[in-house]
XYZ file of C-alpha atoms in Angstrom:
469
model
C 19.226 -80.008 65.849
C 21.412 -77.169 67.234
C 21.998 -74.241 64.905
C 25.800 -74.365 64.633
C 26.271 -72.343 61.468
C 28.200 -69.412 62.942
C 27.945 -66.024 61.249
C 31.605 -65.186 60.734
C 32.528 -61.771 59.240
C 33.161 -63.374 55.835
C 29.789 -65.152 55.906
C 28.026 -62.012 57.105
C 29.371 -60.058 54.147
C 28.390 -62.819 51.729
C 24.891 -63.105 53.185
C 24.522 -59.313 53.238
C 25.087 -59.119 49.485
C 22.719 -62.028 48.843
C 20.080 -60.447 51.105
C 20.215 -57.186 49.143
C 19.823 -58.995 45.824
C 17.071 -61.296 47.117
C 18.460 -64.498 45.621
C 17.466 -66.701 48.568
C 13.798 -66.752 49.648
C 13.288 -70.263 51.080
C 13.775 -70.118 54.852
C 12.362 -73.496 55.860
C 15.741 -75.271 55.858
C 19.317 -74.522 56.866
C 20.660 -72.199 59.537
C 18.077 -70.192 61.477
C 20.672 -67.515 62.218
C 21.297 -67.179 58.503
C 17.538 -67.040 57.772
C 17.025 -64.289 60.367
C 19.958 -62.326 58.979
C 18.896 -62.756 55.346
C 15.343 -61.601 56.059
C 16.186 -58.937 58.613
C 18.759 -57.022 56.551
C 16.376 -55.877 53.790
C 13.460 -55.492 56.215
C 15.508 -53.413 58.662
C 16.900 -51.273 55.838
C 13.373 -50.870 54.484
C 12.032 -49.671 57.837
C 15.143 -47.548 58.395
C 14.418 -45.705 55.157
C 10.863 -45.073 56.357
C 12.062 -43.754 59.716
C 14.753 -41.581 58.126
C 12.100 -39.974 55.967
C 9.913 -39.365 59.038
C 12.788 -37.508 60.711
C 13.703 -35.516 57.597
C 10.040 -34.641 57.073
C 9.607 -33.291 60.613
C 12.957 -31.464 60.375
C 11.810 -29.548 57.297
C 8.304 -28.883 58.607
C 9.629 -27.672 61.984
C 11.202 -24.769 60.084
C 7.739 -23.652 58.981
C 6.008 -23.232 62.370
C 5.053 -24.959 65.594
C 1.489 -25.262 64.271
C 2.826 -27.067 61.196
C 4.509 -29.678 63.399
C 1.362 -30.042 65.505
C -0.694 -30.438 62.295
C 1.401 -33.417 61.291
C 0.965 -34.923 64.753
C -2.827 -34.550 64.688
C -3.184 -35.703 61.073
C -0.974 -38.749 61.476
C -2.834 -39.789 64.596
C -5.962 -39.978 62.385
C -4.108 -41.620 59.482
C -3.087 -44.362 61.885
C -6.676 -45.601 61.509
C -5.921 -46.125 57.815
C -2.600 -47.669 58.771
C -4.556 -50.062 60.979
C -6.533 -51.322 57.987
C -3.386 -51.436 55.846
C -1.373 -53.296 58.468
C -4.247 -55.660 59.266
C -4.584 -56.602 55.596
C -0.787 -56.718 55.340
C -0.587 -59.219 58.187
C -3.107 -61.419 56.397
C -1.182 -61.038 53.127
C 2.149 -61.949 54.733
C 0.705 -64.867 56.723
C -1.255 -66.410 53.848
C 1.354 -65.821 51.128
C 4.119 -67.141 53.402
C 2.028 -70.219 54.235
C 1.334 -70.900 50.537
C 4.989 -70.424 49.649
C 5.958 -72.824 52.449
C 3.476 -75.304 50.931
C 5.053 -74.711 47.464
C 1.649 -73.457 46.226
C 2.575 -70.346 44.192
C -0.785 -70.258 42.394
C -2.540 -69.930 45.750
C -0.078 -67.191 46.712
C -0.889 -65.247 43.532
C -4.634 -65.563 44.061
C -4.311 -64.266 47.619
C -2.148 -61.355 46.469
C -4.735 -60.171 43.944
C -7.607 -60.296 46.443
C -5.593 -58.298 48.991
C -4.947 -55.573 46.414
C -8.630 -55.394 45.435
C -9.629 -55.024 49.083
C -7.014 -52.321 49.622
C -8.176 -50.233 46.662
C -11.805 -50.432 47.845
C -10.939 -49.243 51.352
C -8.701 -46.454 50.002
C -11.429 -44.977 47.807
C -13.947 -44.810 50.672
C -11.590 -43.321 53.269
C -9.972 -40.986 50.736
C -13.297 -39.336 49.918
C -14.048 -38.769 53.615
C -10.630 -37.200 54.232
C -10.751 -34.996 51.158
C -14.168 -33.558 52.053
C -13.894 -33.216 55.854
C -10.241 -32.270 56.486
C -11.085 -29.148 58.541
C -13.631 -30.982 60.629
C -11.141 -33.786 61.329
C -8.532 -31.343 62.675
C -11.228 -29.620 64.727
C -12.317 -32.896 66.324
C -8.691 -33.570 67.232
C -8.530 -30.312 69.196
C -6.662 -28.168 66.672
C -6.941 -24.391 67.114
C -8.528 -22.251 64.402
C -5.074 -20.994 63.357
C -3.759 -24.557 63.108
C -6.765 -25.666 61.051
C -6.374 -22.745 58.660
C -2.680 -23.457 58.148
C -2.780 -27.253 58.091
C -6.043 -28.455 56.559
C -4.454 -28.742 53.101
C -1.922 -31.204 54.482
C -4.683 -33.240 56.098
C -6.809 -33.229 52.936
C -3.967 -34.472 50.718
C -2.637 -37.073 53.158
C -5.987 -38.728 53.866
C -7.381 -38.114 50.385
C -4.317 -39.720 48.806
C -4.168 -42.655 51.198
C -4.397 -45.173 48.328
C -0.627 -44.793 47.976
C -0.186 -45.697 51.653
C -2.442 -48.739 51.466
C -0.998 -50.188 48.270
C 2.584 -49.570 49.341
C 1.915 -51.486 52.577
C -0.045 -54.310 50.987
C 2.137 -55.097 47.996
C 5.307 -54.961 50.073
C 3.628 -57.366 52.529
C 3.049 -59.737 49.608
C 6.728 -59.533 48.692
C 7.759 -60.177 52.312
C 5.478 -63.187 52.649
C 7.055 -64.661 49.523
C 10.492 -64.139 51.076
C 11.308 -61.365 48.597
C 12.199 -58.874 51.316
C 14.857 -57.217 49.154
C 12.209 -56.205 46.586
C 10.165 -54.522 49.320
C 13.314 -52.790 50.546
C 14.235 -51.302 47.171
C 10.659 -50.085 46.695
C 10.921 -48.163 49.994
C 14.317 -46.803 48.977
C 12.689 -45.363 45.846
C 9.633 -44.008 47.691
C 11.445 -42.365 50.570
C 14.354 -41.192 48.451
C 11.905 -39.235 46.287
C 10.145 -37.912 49.404
C 13.368 -36.593 50.875
C 14.355 -34.868 47.614
C 10.907 -33.367 46.983
C 10.134 -32.279 50.565
C 12.158 -29.029 50.624
C 11.168 -28.232 47.026
C 7.432 -28.223 47.764
C 7.594 -26.991 51.376
C 9.830 -23.952 50.749
C 9.383 -23.483 46.990
C 12.042 -23.855 44.316
C 12.175 -22.371 40.811
C 8.695 -22.353 39.282
C 7.263 -24.388 42.189
C 5.569 -22.125 44.781
C 6.012 -22.381 48.540
C 3.296 -24.665 49.916
C 4.383 -24.814 53.557
C 3.250 -27.879 55.483
C 0.986 -28.913 52.568
C 4.143 -29.326 50.484
C 5.139 -32.260 52.689
C 1.916 -34.029 51.705
C 2.501 -33.320 48.013
C 6.023 -34.753 48.193
C 4.857 -37.809 50.120
C 2.099 -38.658 47.653
C 4.395 -38.271 44.653
C 7.070 -40.456 46.246
C 4.695 -43.194 47.360
C 2.667 -43.067 44.146
C 5.787 -43.577 42.038
C 6.815 -46.531 44.202
C 3.369 -48.136 43.811
C 3.698 -47.947 40.015
C 6.994 -49.807 40.262
C 5.390 -52.398 42.547
C 2.818 -53.181 39.864
C 5.525 -53.408 37.203
C 7.397 -55.926 39.364
C 4.230 -57.951 40.036
C 3.284 -58.164 36.378
C 6.764 -58.701 34.942
C 7.760 -61.313 37.507
C 10.908 -59.944 39.110
C 9.581 -61.410 42.362
C 8.555 -64.966 43.224
C 4.963 -63.712 42.887
C 4.032 -62.983 39.261
C 0.511 -61.832 38.401
C -1.063 -62.202 34.964
C -4.161 -60.541 33.521
C -6.091 -63.811 33.992
C -5.426 -63.595 37.762
C -7.323 -60.295 38.109
C -10.710 -61.697 39.049
C -12.627 -61.617 42.322
C -12.414 -64.961 44.117
C -14.890 -64.739 46.971
C -13.635 -67.811 48.843
C -10.052 -66.523 48.862
C -11.197 -62.986 49.692
C -13.310 -64.159 52.620
C -10.347 -66.102 53.983
C -8.243 -62.927 53.807
C -10.986 -60.892 55.500
C -11.241 -63.548 58.217
C -7.506 -63.495 58.918
C -7.171 -59.715 58.550
C -10.206 -58.920 60.728
C -8.236 -59.732 63.853
C -5.256 -57.789 62.557
C -7.339 -54.752 61.671
C -9.072 -54.834 65.052
C -5.689 -55.312 66.710
C -4.213 -52.205 65.147
C -7.423 -50.183 65.335
C -7.322 -50.720 69.080
C -3.642 -49.796 69.254
C -3.720 -46.843 66.885
C -7.013 -45.420 68.134
C -5.428 -45.340 71.569
C -2.694 -43.152 70.061
C -5.389 -40.832 68.734
C -6.840 -40.406 72.203
C -3.364 -39.916 73.657
C -2.764 -37.203 71.055
C -6.113 -35.664 71.975
C -5.079 -35.628 75.645
C -1.749 -34.032 74.696
C -3.526 -31.286 72.728
C -4.969 -30.051 76.031
C -1.483 -28.855 77.034
C -0.979 -26.505 74.045
C 0.844 -26.522 70.699
C 4.364 -26.378 72.232
C 3.848 -29.475 74.393
C 2.092 -31.228 71.506
C 4.973 -30.361 69.163
C 7.525 -31.717 71.667
C 5.550 -34.943 71.927
C 5.253 -35.200 68.124
C 9.000 -34.718 67.602
C 9.845 -37.261 70.320
C 7.493 -39.834 68.801
C 9.097 -39.295 65.374
C 12.538 -39.852 66.894
C 11.283 -42.961 68.694
C 9.878 -44.300 65.427
C 13.353 -43.878 63.944
C 14.528 -46.768 66.114
C 11.257 -48.697 66.271
C 11.001 -48.982 62.485
C 14.196 -51.054 62.061
C 13.125 -53.083 65.081
C 9.746 -53.589 63.435
C 11.611 -54.750 60.322
C 13.334 -57.450 62.357
C 9.958 -58.406 63.812
C 8.564 -58.760 60.284
C 11.339 -61.257 59.618
C 9.967 -63.364 62.487
C 6.484 -63.246 60.897
C 7.778 -64.563 57.564
C 9.848 -67.277 59.264
C 6.868 -68.432 61.320
C 4.529 -68.471 58.300
C 6.881 -70.335 55.970
C 7.966 -72.884 58.582
C 4.412 -73.635 59.681
C 3.547 -74.077 56.000
C 6.434 -76.560 55.750
C 5.111 -78.331 58.898
C 8.094 -77.307 61.054
C 6.553 -75.663 64.161
C 9.616 -76.178 66.376
C 11.816 -74.387 63.855
C 9.243 -71.580 63.740
C 9.388 -71.179 67.539
C 13.182 -71.244 67.654
C 13.243 -68.525 64.989
C 11.090 -66.291 67.188
C 13.273 -66.567 70.284
C 16.452 -65.909 68.348
C 14.938 -62.932 66.532
C 13.745 -61.540 69.868
C 17.234 -61.798 71.348
C 18.853 -59.966 68.430
C 16.120 -57.319 68.492
C 16.620 -56.763 72.239
C 20.360 -56.228 71.769
C 19.653 -53.620 69.093
C 16.995 -51.803 71.114
C 19.121 -51.732 74.267
C 21.911 -49.998 72.337
C 19.509 -47.379 70.987
C 17.957 -46.765 74.405
C 21.357 -45.840 75.842
C 21.703 -43.072 73.258
C 18.216 -41.716 73.921
C 18.669 -41.819 77.684
C 22.055 -40.076 77.592
C 21.464 -37.382 74.952
C 17.695 -36.692 74.775
C 17.835 -32.906 74.923
C 20.458 -32.623 72.195
C 18.415 -34.925 69.963
C 15.192 -32.902 70.364
C 17.078 -29.615 69.791
C 18.111 -30.862 66.347
C 14.480 -30.288 65.354
C 13.283 -27.397 67.521
C 14.868 -25.144 70.159
C 11.704 -23.697 71.717
C 12.232 -24.277 75.488
C 8.885 -25.925 76.224
C 9.074 -28.074 73.081
C 12.543 -29.273 74.124
C 11.485 -29.878 77.734
C 8.545 -32.136 76.945
C 10.184 -33.782 73.958
C 13.113 -34.714 76.207
C 10.894 -36.157 78.933
C 8.917 -38.179 76.410
C 12.062 -39.590 74.806
C 13.648 -40.605 78.115
C 10.568 -42.249 79.631
C 9.613 -44.286 76.567
C 13.210 -45.330 75.800
C 13.523 -46.758 79.321
C 11.355 -49.720 78.278
C 12.983 -50.420 74.918
C 14.257 -53.926 75.738
C 10.698 -54.988 76.609
C 9.361 -53.445 73.390
C 11.893 -55.479 71.390
C 10.492 -58.809 72.565
C 6.922 -57.532 72.490
C 7.107 -56.597 68.816
C 8.660 -59.922 67.810
C 6.113 -61.969 69.766
C 3.209 -59.963 68.333
C 4.448 -60.445 64.780
C 5.039 -64.134 65.446
C 1.353 -64.548 66.343
C 0.387 -62.601 63.234
C 2.740 -64.576 60.996
C 1.030 -67.748 62.193
C -2.343 -66.245 61.275
C -3.319 -65.969 64.961
C -4.336 -62.314 64.853
C -6.958 -62.719 67.590
C -4.511 -63.204 70.453
C -2.661 -59.885 69.936
C -6.043 -58.195 69.446
C -7.241 -59.302 72.868
C -3.942 -58.277 74.434
C -4.093 -54.844 72.762
C -7.641 -54.244 73.983
C -6.734 -55.092 77.558
C -3.500 -53.099 77.589
C -4.410 -50.001 75.593
C -8.120 -49.486 76.237
C -8.695 -51.007 79.658
C -5.409 -49.898 81.245
C -3.396 -47.281 79.294
C -6.033 -44.736 78.242
C -7.928 -44.494 81.553
C -4.629 -44.300 83.441
C -3.267 -41.539 81.187
C -6.466 -39.487 81.304
C -7.011 -39.750 85.046
C -3.405 -38.961 85.954
C -2.770 -36.222 83.349
C -6.185 -34.512 83.177
C -8.343 -35.476 86.168
C -5.592 -35.260 88.787
C -3.743 -32.580 86.763
C -0.347 -34.251 87.180
C 0.653 -33.141 83.675
C 1.746 -34.558 80.310
C 4.556 -36.633 81.828
C 1.956 -39.154 83.007
C 0.903 -39.736 79.395
C 4.502 -40.733 78.648
C 4.561 -43.037 81.670
C 1.294 -44.639 80.580
C 2.823 -45.465 77.187
C 5.913 -47.091 78.690
C 4.046 -49.086 81.358
C 1.535 -50.372 78.796
C 4.217 -51.643 76.407
C 5.996 -53.504 79.217
C 2.760 -55.198 80.306
C 2.001 -56.114 76.676
C 5.340 -57.910 76.412
C 4.836 -59.883 79.624
C 1.365 -61.097 78.633
C 2.486 -61.925 75.069
C 5.358 -64.024 76.445
C 3.038 -66.057 78.668
C 0.550 -66.774 75.872
C 3.237 -67.519 73.269
C 4.779 -70.156 75.523
C 1.444 -72.033 75.566
C 1.934 -72.772 71.839
C -1.660 -72.609 70.601
C -0.484 -70.430 67.685
C 1.118 -73.537 66.149
C -2.326 -75.047 65.519
C -3.760 -72.127 63.496
C -4.849 -72.943 59.910
C -4.982 -70.266 57.192
């Protein structure tokens, strides 16, 4: 049946208020446009808060030194490995919880939520110990100079050592999203990033009795902000302000449920390990061109993430819609939701790309005015923004596969695109043939376009509709 429920200004305002309060979390019936809007608003605002913090963070740190900015770039390229585990488990959490909610099985949703949290805590403890002990060695492996390591190892130690806040923030918010409680996840991020933004200058530059910590202060602020948000997540889970309410009796290890989560998340973890590890190697290639070029690249990527995060939020809406509608045995509605979400995402990304293509130098100079930093940051921003419309559909299609529990298909695509094509191309052109850092930027843009084309072809085949989780 055609979706004729038009989103008039009056309806948009009404739905906007409802979306922020989270009163409507069943998206298996009614207008698809309304469902996309209701899910996307809190998810986009949630991701927007994350991207705003990333920009504020780099703005403060850029006032410390070029090495401080480069430290963040190198450290975060390693932390993306932890993000890969967090996002992989998050995809499983969203897919399984959404499917159980679509089936009206809230007990199954609760059991899955608990097992995801147990897995996340286990992973965080192991990786945190490694990061806390070997922070200097990690920066050295990434190509950091001795001066950079001396200045930045404290930041690396705290960020990787305190990664439990990253993992739990990701995982519990994924549980909320799968249940359709996107507004809860949004307000948690508002709290986390709001605290980060307030605390950043206090710990970086020193204020009152608090000493000046430099770049390490950014890590202190981040851990305090995220840790506080995680405490609130647990309060919400236990006191039932979300559709998912956990009791003490639920906190037991259920091996069958846990193995199902591991099975679904394995593809997601591999998918993002492939993608994020490719970013590590790209960062390693960029380090060969010096701290100024690396800093320009880092700033540009932060700016790019500013727009990709809201777009990712809209893509997460597609994942929830696919999961819930497949759970309700409505595959055609799930597919229609994906195409409509992709169209809206493409419109948004096209608008952002125009800004980045027209004013790249001015944007980079907001963060650093060093000539070489500005030059390479500008080039990076322009080249990657040129493919934004493709990225919009690519992100939605990838999340649609993941929302269906088909994490293997995006994993195979990522391996082909990032490891077989992007990395060799970037290395050969930038390092072997000495054509310079600009070819790393081109490799990123070309790879994302190819990813979208292949994802489109495979999505149209429809095998994702048959996945059971």
